[in-house]
Tab-separated table of C-alpha atoms and ligand atoms in Angstrom:
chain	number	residue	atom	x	y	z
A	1	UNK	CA	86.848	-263.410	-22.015
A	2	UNK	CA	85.613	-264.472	-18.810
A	3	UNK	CA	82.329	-265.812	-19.631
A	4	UNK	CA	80.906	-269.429	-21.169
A	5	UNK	CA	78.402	-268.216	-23.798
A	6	UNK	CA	76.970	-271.733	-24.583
A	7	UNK	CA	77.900	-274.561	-26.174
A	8	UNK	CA	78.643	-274.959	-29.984
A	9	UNK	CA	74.790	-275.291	-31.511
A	10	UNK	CA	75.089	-277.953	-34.798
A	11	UNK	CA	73.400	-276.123	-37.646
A	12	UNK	CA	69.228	-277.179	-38.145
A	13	UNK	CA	68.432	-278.514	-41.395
A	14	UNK	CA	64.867	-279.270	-40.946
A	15	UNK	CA	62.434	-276.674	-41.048
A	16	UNK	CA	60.774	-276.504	-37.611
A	17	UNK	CA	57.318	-275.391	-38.953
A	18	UNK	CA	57.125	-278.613	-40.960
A	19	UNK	CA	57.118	-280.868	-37.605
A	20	UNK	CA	56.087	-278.782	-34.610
A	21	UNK	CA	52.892	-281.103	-34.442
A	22	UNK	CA	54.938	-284.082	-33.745
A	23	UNK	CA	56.729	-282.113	-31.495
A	24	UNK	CA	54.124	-281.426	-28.996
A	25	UNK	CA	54.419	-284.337	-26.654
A	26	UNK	CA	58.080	-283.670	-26.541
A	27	UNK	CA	57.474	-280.033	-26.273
A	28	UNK	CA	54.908	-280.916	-23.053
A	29	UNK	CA	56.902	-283.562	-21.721
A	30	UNK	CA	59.711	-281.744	-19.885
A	31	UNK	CA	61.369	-285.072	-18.429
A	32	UNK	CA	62.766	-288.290	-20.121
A	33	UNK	CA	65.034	-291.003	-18.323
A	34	UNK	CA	68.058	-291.744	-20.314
A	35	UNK	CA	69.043	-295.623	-19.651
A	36	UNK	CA	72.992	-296.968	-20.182
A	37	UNK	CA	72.651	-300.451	-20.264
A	38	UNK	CA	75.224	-302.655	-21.558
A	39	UNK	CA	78.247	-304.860	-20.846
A	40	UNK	CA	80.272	-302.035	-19.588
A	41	UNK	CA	78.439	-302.351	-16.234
A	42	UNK	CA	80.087	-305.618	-15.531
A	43	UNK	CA	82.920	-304.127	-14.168
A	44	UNK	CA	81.781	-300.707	-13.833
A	45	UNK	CA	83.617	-299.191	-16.228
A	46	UNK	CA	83.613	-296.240	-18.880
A	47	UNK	CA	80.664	-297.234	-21.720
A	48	UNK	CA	83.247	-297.689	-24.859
A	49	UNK	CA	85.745	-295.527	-24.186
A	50	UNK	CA	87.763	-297.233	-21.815
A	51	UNK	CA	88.606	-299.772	-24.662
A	52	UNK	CA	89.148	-296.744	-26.916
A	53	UNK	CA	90.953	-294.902	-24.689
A	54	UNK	CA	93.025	-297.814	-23.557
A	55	UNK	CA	92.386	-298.175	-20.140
A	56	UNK	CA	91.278	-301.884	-20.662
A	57	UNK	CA	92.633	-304.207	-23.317
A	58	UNK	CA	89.925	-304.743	-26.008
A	59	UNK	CA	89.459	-308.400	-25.424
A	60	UNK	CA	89.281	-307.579	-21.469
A	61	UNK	CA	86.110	-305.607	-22.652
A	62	UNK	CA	84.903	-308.179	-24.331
A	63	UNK	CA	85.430	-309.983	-21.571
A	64	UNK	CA	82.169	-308.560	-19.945
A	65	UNK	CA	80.332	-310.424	-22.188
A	66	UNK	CA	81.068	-313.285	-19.973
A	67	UNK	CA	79.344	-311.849	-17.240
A	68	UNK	CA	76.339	-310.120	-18.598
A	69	UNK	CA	73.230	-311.721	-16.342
A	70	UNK	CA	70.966	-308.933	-16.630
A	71	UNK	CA	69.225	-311.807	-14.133
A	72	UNK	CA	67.741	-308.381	-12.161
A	73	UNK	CA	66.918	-306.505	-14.876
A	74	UNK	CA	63.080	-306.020	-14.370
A	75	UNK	CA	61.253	-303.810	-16.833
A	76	UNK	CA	58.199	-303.820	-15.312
A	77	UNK	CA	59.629	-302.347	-12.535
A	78	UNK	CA	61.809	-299.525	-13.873
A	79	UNK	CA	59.251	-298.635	-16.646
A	80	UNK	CA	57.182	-297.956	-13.452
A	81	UNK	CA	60.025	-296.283	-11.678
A	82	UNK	CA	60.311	-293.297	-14.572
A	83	UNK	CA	56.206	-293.180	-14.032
A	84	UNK	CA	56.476	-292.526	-10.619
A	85	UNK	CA	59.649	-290.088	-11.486
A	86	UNK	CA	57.344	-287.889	-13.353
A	87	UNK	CA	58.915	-288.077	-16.726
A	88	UNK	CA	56.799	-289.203	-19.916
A	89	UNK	CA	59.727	-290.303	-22.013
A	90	UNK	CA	62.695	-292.714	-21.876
A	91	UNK	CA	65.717	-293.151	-24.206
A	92	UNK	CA	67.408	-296.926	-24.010
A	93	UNK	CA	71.096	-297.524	-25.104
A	94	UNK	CA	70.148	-300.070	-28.091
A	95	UNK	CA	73.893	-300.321	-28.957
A	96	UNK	CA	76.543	-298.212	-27.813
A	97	UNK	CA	80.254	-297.138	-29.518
A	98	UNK	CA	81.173	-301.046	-28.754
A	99	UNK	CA	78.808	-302.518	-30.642
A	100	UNK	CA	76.822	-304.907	-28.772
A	101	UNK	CA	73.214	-304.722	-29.436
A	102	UNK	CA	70.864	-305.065	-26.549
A	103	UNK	CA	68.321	-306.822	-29.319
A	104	UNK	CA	68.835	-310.188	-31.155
A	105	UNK	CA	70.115	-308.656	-34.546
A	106	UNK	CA	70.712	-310.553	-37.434
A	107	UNK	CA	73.177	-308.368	-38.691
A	108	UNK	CA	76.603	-309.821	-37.009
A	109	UNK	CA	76.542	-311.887	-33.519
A	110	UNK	CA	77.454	-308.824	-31.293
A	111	UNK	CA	74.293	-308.710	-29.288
A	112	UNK	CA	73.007	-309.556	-25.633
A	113	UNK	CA	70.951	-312.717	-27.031
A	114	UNK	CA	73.708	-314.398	-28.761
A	115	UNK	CA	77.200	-313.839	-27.002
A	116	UNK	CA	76.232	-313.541	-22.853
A	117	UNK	CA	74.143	-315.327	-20.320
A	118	UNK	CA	71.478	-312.955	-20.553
A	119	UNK	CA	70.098	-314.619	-23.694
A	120	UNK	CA	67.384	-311.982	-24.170
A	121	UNK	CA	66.224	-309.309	-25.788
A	122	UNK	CA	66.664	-305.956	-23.573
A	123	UNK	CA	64.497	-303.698	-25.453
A	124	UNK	CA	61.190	-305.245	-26.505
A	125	UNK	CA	59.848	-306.033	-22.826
A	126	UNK	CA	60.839	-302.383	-21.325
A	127	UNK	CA	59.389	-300.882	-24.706
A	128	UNK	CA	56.293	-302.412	-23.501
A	129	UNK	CA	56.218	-302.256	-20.100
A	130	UNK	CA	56.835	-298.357	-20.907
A	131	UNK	CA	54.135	-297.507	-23.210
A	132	UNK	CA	51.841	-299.478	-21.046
A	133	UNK	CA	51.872	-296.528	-19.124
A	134	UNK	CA	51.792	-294.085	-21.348
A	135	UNK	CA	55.125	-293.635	-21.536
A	136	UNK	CA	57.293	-292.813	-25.054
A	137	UNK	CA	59.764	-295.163	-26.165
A	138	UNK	CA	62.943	-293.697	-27.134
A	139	UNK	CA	66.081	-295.982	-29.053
A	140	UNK	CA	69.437	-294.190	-28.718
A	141	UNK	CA	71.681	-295.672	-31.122
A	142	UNK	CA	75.545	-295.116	-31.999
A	143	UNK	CA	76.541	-294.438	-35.059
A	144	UNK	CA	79.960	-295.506	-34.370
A	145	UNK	CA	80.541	-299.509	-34.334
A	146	UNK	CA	83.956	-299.821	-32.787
A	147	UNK	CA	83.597	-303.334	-33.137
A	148	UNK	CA	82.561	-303.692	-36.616
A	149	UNK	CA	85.699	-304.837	-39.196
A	150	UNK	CA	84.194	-301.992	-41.909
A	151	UNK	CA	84.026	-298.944	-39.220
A	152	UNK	CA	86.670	-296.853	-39.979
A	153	UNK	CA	87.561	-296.172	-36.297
A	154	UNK	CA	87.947	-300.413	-35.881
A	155	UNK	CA	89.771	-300.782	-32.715
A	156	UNK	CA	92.830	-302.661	-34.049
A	157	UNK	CA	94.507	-299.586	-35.476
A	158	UNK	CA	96.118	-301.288	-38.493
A	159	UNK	CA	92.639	-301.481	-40.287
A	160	UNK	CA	91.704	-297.829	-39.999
A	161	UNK	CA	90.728	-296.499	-43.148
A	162	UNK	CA	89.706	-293.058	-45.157
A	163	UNK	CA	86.237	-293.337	-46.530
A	164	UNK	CA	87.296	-291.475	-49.377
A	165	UNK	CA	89.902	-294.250	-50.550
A	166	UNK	CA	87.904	-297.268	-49.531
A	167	UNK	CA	84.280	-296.558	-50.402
A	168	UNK	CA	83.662	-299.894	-51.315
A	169	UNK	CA	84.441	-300.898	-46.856
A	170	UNK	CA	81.993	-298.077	-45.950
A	171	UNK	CA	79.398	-298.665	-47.839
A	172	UNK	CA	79.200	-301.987	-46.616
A	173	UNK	CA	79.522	-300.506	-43.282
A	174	UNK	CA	76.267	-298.480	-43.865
A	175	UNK	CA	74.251	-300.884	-45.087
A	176	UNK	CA	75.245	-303.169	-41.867
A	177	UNK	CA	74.095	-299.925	-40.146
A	178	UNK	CA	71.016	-299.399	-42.076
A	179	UNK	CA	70.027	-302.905	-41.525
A	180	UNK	CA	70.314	-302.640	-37.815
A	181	UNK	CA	68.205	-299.338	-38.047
A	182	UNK	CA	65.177	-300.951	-40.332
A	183	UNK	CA	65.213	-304.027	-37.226
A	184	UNK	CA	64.587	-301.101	-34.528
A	185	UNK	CA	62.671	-299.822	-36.219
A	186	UNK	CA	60.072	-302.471	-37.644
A	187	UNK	CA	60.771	-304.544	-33.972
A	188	UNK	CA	60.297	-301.762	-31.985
A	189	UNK	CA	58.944	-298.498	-34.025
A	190	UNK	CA	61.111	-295.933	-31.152
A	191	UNK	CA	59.019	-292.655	-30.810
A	192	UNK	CA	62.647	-290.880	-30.564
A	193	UNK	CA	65.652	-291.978	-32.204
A	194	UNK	CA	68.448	-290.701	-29.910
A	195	UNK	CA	71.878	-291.127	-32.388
A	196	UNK	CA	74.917	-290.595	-31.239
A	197	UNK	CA	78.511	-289.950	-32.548
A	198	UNK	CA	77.766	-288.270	-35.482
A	199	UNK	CA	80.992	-286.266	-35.011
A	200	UNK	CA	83.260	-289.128	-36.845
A	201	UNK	CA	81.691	-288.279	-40.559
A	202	UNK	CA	80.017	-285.799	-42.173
A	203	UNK	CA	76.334	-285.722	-43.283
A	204	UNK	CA	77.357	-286.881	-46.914
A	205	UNK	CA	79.383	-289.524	-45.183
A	206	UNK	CA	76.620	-290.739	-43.019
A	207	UNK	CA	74.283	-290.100	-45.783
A	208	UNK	CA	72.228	-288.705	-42.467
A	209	UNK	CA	69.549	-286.969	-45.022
A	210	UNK	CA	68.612	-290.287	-46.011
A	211	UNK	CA	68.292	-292.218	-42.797
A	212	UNK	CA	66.215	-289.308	-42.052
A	213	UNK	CA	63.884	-290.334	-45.195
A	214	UNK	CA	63.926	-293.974	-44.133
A	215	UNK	CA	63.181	-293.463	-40.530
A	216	UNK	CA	60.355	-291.368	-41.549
A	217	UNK	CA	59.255	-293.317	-43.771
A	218	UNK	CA	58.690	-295.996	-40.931
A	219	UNK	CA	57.493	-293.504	-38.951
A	220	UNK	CA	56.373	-290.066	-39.245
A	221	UNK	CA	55.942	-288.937	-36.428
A	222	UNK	CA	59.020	-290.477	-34.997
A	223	UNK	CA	61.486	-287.902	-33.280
A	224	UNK	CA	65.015	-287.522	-33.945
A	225	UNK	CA	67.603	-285.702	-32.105
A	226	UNK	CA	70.254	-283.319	-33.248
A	227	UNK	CA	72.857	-285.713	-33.281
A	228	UNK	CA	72.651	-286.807	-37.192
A	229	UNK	CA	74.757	-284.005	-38.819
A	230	UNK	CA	71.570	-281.241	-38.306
A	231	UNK	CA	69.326	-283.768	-39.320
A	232	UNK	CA	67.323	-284.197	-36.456
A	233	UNK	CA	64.074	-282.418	-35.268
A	234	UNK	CA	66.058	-280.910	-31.696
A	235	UNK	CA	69.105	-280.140	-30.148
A	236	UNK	CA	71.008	-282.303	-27.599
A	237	UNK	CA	73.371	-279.519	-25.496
A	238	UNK	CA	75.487	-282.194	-23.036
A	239	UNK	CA	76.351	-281.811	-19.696
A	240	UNK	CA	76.563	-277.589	-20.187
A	241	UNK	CA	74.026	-276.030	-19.602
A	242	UNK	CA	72.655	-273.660	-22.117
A	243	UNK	CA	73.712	-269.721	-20.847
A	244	UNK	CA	71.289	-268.453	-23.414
A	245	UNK	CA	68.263	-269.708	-25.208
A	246	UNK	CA	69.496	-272.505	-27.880
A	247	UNK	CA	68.980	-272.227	-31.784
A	248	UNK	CA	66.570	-275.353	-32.157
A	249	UNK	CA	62.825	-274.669	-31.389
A	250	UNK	CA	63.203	-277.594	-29.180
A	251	UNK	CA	66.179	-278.783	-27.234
A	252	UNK	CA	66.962	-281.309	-24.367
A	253	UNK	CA	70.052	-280.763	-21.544
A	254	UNK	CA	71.164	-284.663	-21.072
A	255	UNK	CA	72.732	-285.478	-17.712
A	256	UNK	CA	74.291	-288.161	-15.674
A	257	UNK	CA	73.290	-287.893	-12.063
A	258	UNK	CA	76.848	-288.798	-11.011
A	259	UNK	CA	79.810	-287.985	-13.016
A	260	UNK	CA	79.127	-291.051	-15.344
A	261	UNK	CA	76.364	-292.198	-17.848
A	262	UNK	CA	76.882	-296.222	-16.850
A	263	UNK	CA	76.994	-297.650	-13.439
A	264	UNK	CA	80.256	-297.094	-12.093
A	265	UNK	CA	80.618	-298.255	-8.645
A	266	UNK	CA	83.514	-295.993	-7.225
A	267	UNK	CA	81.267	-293.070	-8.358
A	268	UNK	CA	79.465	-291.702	-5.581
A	269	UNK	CA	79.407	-288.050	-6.709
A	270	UNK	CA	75.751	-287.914	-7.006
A	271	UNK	CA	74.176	-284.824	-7.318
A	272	UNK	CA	71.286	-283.513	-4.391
A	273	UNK	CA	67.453	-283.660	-5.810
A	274	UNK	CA	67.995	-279.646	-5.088
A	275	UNK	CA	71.031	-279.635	-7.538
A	276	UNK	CA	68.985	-282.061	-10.178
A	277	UNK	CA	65.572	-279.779	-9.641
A	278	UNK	CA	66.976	-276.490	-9.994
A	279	UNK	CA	68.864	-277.773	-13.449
A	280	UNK	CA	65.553	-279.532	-14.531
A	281	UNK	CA	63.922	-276.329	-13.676
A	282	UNK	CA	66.345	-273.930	-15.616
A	283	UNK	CA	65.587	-275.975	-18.616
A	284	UNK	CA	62.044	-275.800	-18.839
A	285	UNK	CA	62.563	-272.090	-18.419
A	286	UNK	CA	64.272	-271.679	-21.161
A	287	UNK	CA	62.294	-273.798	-23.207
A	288	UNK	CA	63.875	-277.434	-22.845
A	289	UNK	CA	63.858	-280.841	-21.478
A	290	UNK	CA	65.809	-282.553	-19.182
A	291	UNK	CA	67.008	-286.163	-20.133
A	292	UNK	CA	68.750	-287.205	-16.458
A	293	UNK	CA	70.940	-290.505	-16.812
A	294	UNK	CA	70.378	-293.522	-14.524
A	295	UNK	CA	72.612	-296.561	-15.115
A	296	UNK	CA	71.644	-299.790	-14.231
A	297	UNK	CA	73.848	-302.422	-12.860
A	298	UNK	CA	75.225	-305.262	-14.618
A	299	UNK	CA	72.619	-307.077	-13.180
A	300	UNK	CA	70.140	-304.496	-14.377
A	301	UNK	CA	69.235	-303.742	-10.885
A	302	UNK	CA	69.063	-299.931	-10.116
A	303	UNK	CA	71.320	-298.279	-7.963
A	304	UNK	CA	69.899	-296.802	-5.133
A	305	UNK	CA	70.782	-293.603	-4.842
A	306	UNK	CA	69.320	-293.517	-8.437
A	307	UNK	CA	66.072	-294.788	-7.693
A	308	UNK	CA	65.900	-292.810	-4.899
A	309	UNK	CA	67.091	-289.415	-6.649
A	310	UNK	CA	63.632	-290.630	-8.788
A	311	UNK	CA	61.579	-290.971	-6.109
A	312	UNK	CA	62.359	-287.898	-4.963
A	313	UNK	CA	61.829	-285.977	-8.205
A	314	UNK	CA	58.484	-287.926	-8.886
A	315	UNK	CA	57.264	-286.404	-5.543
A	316	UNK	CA	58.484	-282.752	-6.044
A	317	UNK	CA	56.826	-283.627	-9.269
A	318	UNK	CA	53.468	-284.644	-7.785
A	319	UNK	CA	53.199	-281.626	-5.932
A	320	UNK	CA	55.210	-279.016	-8.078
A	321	UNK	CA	54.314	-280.009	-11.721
A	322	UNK	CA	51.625	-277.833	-12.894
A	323	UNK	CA	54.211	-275.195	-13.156
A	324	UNK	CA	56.455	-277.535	-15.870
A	325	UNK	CA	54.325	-279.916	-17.311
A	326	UNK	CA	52.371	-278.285	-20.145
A	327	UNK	CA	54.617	-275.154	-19.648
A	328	UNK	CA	56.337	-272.800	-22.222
A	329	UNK	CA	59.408	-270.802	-21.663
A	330	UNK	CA	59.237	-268.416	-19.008
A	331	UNK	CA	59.659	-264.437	-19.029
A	332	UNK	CA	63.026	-263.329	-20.304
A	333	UNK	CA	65.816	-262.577	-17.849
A	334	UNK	CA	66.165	-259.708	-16.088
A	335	UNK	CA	62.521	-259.686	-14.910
A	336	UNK	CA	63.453	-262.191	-11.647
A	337	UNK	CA	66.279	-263.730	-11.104
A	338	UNK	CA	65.290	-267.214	-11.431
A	339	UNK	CA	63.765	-269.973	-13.188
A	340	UNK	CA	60.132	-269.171	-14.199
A	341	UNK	CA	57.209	-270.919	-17.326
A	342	UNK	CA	54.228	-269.541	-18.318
A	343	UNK	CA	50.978	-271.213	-18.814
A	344	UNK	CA	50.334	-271.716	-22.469
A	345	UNK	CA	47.619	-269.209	-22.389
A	346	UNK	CA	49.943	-266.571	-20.257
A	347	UNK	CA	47.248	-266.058	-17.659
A	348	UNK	CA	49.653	-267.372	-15.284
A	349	UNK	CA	53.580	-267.274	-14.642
A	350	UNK	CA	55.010	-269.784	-12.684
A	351	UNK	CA	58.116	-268.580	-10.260
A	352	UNK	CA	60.812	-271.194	-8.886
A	353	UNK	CA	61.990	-270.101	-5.785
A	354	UNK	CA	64.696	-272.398	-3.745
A	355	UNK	CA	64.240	-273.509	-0.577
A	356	UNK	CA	64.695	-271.420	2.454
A	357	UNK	CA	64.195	-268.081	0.962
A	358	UNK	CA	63.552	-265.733	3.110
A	359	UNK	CA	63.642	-262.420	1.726
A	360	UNK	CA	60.618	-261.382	-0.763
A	361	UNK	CA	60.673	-262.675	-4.042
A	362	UNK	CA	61.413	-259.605	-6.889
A	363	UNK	CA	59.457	-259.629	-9.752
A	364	UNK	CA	59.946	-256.725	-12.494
A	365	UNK	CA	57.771	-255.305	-15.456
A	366	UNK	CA	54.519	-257.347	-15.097
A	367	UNK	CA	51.954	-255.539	-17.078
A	368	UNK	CA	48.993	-257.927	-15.982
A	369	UNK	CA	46.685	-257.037	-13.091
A	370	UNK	CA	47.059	-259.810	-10.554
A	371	UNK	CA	44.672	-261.918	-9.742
A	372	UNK	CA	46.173	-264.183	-6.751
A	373	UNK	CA	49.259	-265.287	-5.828
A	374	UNK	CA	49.519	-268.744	-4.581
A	375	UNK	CA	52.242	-271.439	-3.774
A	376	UNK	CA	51.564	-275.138	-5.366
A	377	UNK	CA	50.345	-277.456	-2.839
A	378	UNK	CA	48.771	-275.033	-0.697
A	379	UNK	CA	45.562	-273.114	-1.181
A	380	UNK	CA	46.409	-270.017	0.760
A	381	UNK	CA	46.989	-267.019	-1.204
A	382	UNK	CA	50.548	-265.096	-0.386
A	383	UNK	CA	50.083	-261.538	0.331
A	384	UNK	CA	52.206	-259.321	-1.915
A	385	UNK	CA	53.121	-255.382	-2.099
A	386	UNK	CA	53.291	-253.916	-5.636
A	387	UNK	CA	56.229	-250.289	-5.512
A	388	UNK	CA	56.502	-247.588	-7.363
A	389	UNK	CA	53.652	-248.141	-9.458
A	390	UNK	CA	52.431	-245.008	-11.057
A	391	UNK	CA	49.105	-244.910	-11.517
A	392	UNK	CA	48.943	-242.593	-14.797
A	393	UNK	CA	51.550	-244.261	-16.885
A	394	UNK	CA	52.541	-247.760	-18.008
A	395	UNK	CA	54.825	-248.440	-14.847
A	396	UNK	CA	54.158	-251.518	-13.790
A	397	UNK	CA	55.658	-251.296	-10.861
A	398	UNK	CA	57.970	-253.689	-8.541
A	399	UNK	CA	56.302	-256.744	-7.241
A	400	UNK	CA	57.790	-258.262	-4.121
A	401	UNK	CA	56.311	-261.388	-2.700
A	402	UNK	CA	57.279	-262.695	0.791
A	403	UNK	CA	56.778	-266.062	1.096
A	404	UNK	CA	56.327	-267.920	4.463
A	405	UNK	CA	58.543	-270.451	5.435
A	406	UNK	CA	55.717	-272.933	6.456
A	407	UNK	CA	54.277	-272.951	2.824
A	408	UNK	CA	58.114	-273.303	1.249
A	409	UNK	CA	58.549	-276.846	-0.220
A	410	UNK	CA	61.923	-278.528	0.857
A	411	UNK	CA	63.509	-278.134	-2.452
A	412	UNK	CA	62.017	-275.353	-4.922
A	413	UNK	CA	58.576	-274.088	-4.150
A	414	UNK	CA	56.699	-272.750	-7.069
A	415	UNK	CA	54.678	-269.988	-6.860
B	1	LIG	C1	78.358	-289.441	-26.100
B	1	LIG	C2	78.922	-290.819	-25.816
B	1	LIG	O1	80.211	-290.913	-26.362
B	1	LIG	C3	78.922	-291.066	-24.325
B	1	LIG	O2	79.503	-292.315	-24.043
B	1	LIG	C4	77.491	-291.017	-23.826
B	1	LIG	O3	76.733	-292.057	-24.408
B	1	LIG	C5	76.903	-289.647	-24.152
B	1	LIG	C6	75.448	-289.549	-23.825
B	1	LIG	O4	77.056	-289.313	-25.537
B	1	LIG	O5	79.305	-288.515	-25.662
B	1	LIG	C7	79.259	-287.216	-26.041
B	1	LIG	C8	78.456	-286.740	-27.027
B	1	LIG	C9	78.398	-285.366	-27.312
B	1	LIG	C10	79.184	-284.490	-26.604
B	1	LIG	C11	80.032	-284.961	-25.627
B	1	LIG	C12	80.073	-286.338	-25.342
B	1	LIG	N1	79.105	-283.131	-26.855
B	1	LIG	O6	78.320	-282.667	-27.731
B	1	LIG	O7	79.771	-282.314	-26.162
């Protein structure tokens, strides 16, 4: 066949009626900031993988360690940066596939504080600076420790290992794991756990039921997402974007800006705010987030085609976000051809509309009498012509909508 159908959905264990009052600020919220920090943006290279993959020696990664400043890394600042972007949430790499913790664990040396110049703790001051503006406080976390000598997947290859034969290795493995987990979580208490690289064992493996329990029990109203074998509250589609409406109640797109999630210098594919507002806006239509990468530098200064892609999404935002914030899912496809939310109470639909359209917008099988018709950010109603309405049936009628180009907003209006 011709045609991407959407991305393999992980099977939901939890029962979505049991948590959908947790799940209302992430249900309203619409926008988080993903953050990869970590020694990888030294010299700009792949997060993990490129020691996996062999593109750098391990000890050349390691290497980075060396050079880790983080001597611009200013929380106050980019905690105020995601404000002014608009989004309520943001997820922080605590430790990636490599290992090194951004936070002065106690469980092995491999952190920030302990083994590079940075001597600090990464997490605790953003955390802060964050929900002193009312802003969640997400902890993604990697399952996978390619640095640890009891992960399976251990870099040098000789001391790979079958959990089935050598139980004794993983479960000391886990409880090094676990033990990192209870820090974040007592240190910190994350409002979303963001895990990654569940792929490498199963559930049982992971025992991923019972990290559930534990975070839980820290926390009940903590999030998790998707990535813990299907034990996690919502789904985390990558990169594709979903072609139909996902499984999970709740789901979140996560994307890098560029083509990478840390700061890579020789990437300059960055994507226009029109590319990164019609994908934020697709989502929300069909009932998700968007979780939009930034990578600071190994400084921890932001790049500034990032902070300026924020800037420019906080001011769409400004102006535009009535019609996402708050929102549901929009009206089916089929009844206009783009993006569109509803108001929670349906007494209003919300329309995306690029820029520079300039024929009428088409909008099929609207039952409701219409009230006005309006563009956000300017009071003026739009005129509008309702066809081949017949007046003694149910035919609704088609509703076309011209809209001026003076009231069109530069990237997306929303009417
Ligand atoms: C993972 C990481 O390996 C990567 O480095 C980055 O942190 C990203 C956010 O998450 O990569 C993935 C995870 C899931 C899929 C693909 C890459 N997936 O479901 O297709």
């Amino acid at each position: 066949t011709m045609l991407y159908t959407g991305y393999a959905q992980a099977q939901h264990r939890v029962n979505p009626d049991e948590i959908k009052e947790k799940m209302q600020w992430f249900a309203n919220g619409k926008l988080g900031i993903f953050i990869h920090y970590g020694i990888y943006s030294v010299k700009g290279i792949d997060e993990s993988w490129s020691f996996h993959n062999k593109k750098i020696s391990y000890p050349d990664y390691m290497n980075q360690l060396k050079g880790f400043t983080a001597n611009q890394y200013k929380p106050d600042e980019l905690a105020e940066l995601i404000k002014e972007s608009g989004a309520r949430y943001a997820v922080m790499t605590t430790k990636h596939h490599d290992g090194v913790a951004l936070w002065n664990s106690k469980y092995g040396s491999l952190n920030v504080v302990k083994k590079t110049p940075a001597k600090k703790d990464l997490l605790k001051p953003l955390y802060d600076a964050l929900r002193a503006r009312g802003i969640k406080a997400g902890a993604y976390f990697s399952l996978i420790d390619w640095s640890h000598a009891d992960y399976p997947g251990f870099l040098k290859d000789s001391s790979r290992y079958k959990v089935d034969a050598q139980p004794a290795k993983w479960a000391k493995y886990l409880t090094f794991m676990n033990g990192q987990l209870d820090e974040l979580a007592k240190q910190y208490n994350p409002d979303l756990w963001w895990f990654d690289g569940d792929w490498e064992h199963s559930a049982d493996e992971w025992k991923a039921s019972a990290i559930r329990q534990k975070l839980l029990s820290y926390n009940p109203n903590a999030i998790i997402n998707g990535r813990l074998q299907g034990f996690g509250d919502y789904d985390t589609p990558e990169q594709n974007f979903p072609v139909s409406r996902p499984n999970y109640k709740w789901w979140e797109l996560c994307m890098t800006i560029n083509d990478n999630w840390g700061y890579q210098p020789q990437d300059t594919n960055f994507k226009t705010p029109y590319e990164i507002i019609s994908i934020f806006t697709d989502a929300v239509s069909y009932g998700g987030n968007l979780l939009l990468d930034i990578g600071p530098k190994g400084d921890g200064s932001i790049p500034s085609q990032e902070v300026n892609m924020l800037k420019e999404l906080g001011a769409w935002n400004k102006k535009n976000g009535e019609g996402v914030f708050n929102t549901v899912a929009g009206m089916p496809q089929g009844h206009y051809y783009g993006a569109s939310t509803l108001s929670k109470d349906s007494t209003t639909v919300y329309l995306f509309v690029p820029a520079k359209t300039s024929a009428p917008v088409l909008v099929k099988g609207l039952k409701n009498s219409i009230k006005k018709i309006t563009v956000l950010g300017s009071e003026t109603p739009l005129n509008y012509k309702i066809v081949g309405k017949i007046s003694w049936s149910a035919v609704p009628g088609l509703l076309y909508i011209p809209i001026p180009e003076s009231q069109q907003d530069k990237y997306m209006s929303v009417i």
